[in-house]
Amino acid sequence: MLKNFVPIRPSRGGVVTVIAGTLVVFLPSVWAQNSSGSLGISIVPRISVAETYTNNVSLSSTSKQAELITEISPGIRLTSNGGRIKGSLDYSLTEQVYARGTSGRRSQNALNAVGSIEAVDNWAFVDVSGTIGQQSISAFGAPVGDGTETTVFRLSPYVRGRFGSQAEYEARYSLTSSSSRSAAVSDVESRELSLRLNGSGSRRGAGWSLSANRQTIDFSSSRSTSSQPINGELNYPISDRWGTYVRASHESNDYVAATTQ
């Protein structure tokens, strides 16, 4: 399939002309069955080749350089929609080759993954997600050589259930890690523990909720910070359209100073 064949003509300043085309080939997919015999996992490999020609690769108004850029991108997509594991993963590796050597060979990873695992029937779960992509260091920088590869992963196990018929609970731990290949961008690791209780209200009775969190964030280029918010709410439905509530909150953190306030 040929797509993205886009000619870009010069603007009034007339500094660049780009012609780009992409050829994408989806290879035969593979399916796996779960224990019940239904289709649960699909695997779809692909490969794309893109050619880009520009007469001004460095976006210069005085010394234009023509260049032919080849991008080869093998990739794979996995999807699971059955059993205890549900989610999707899409990964590709792009190699950029400059025919006239105006820039060195570049490799770019791209990942978008999200999934949920049911560890114990209807009680214990694990959420996972991950992304790898290009992030601009500056919104005003040139688009060539301006980005850096950033990786973000999140792991969050939790349990949830009910206390009889009157209340439900959830206890969750979350670990999020963000890292970059550039020294201009700080690596970040966040750890959070949260507890939540909800009392189910009705038209004739009051509802309530209580939540408590503790979050710690570590930065590679600055000091760590932490916060501990607590929130409580009591609500009462007057009618189908009207209700009233009282909310109380308390938070301590060290965002402004090194000591907790």
Short mmCIF file of C-alpha atoms in Angstrom, two decimals, residues 8 21 34 38 45 55 106 150 172 241:
data_model
loop_
_atom_site.label_atom_id
_atom_site.label_comp_id
_atom_site.label_asym_id
_atom_site.label_seq_id
_atom_site.Cartn_x
_atom_site.Cartn_y
_atom_site.Cartn_z
CA ILE A 8 5.24 20.27 -0.09
CA GLY A 21 6.31 8.73 -0.23
CA ASN A 34 -7.05 -19.63 24.31
CA SER A 38 -11.77 -18.73 20.89
CA PRO A 45 4.13 -8.00 11.51
CA ASN A 55 16.34 20.55 -1.58
CA ARG A 106 19.84 7.35 12.95
CA THR A 150 12.04 9.31 25.73
CA ARG A 172 -3.21 0.53 44.52
CA ARG A 241 -31.80 16.53 40.09
#
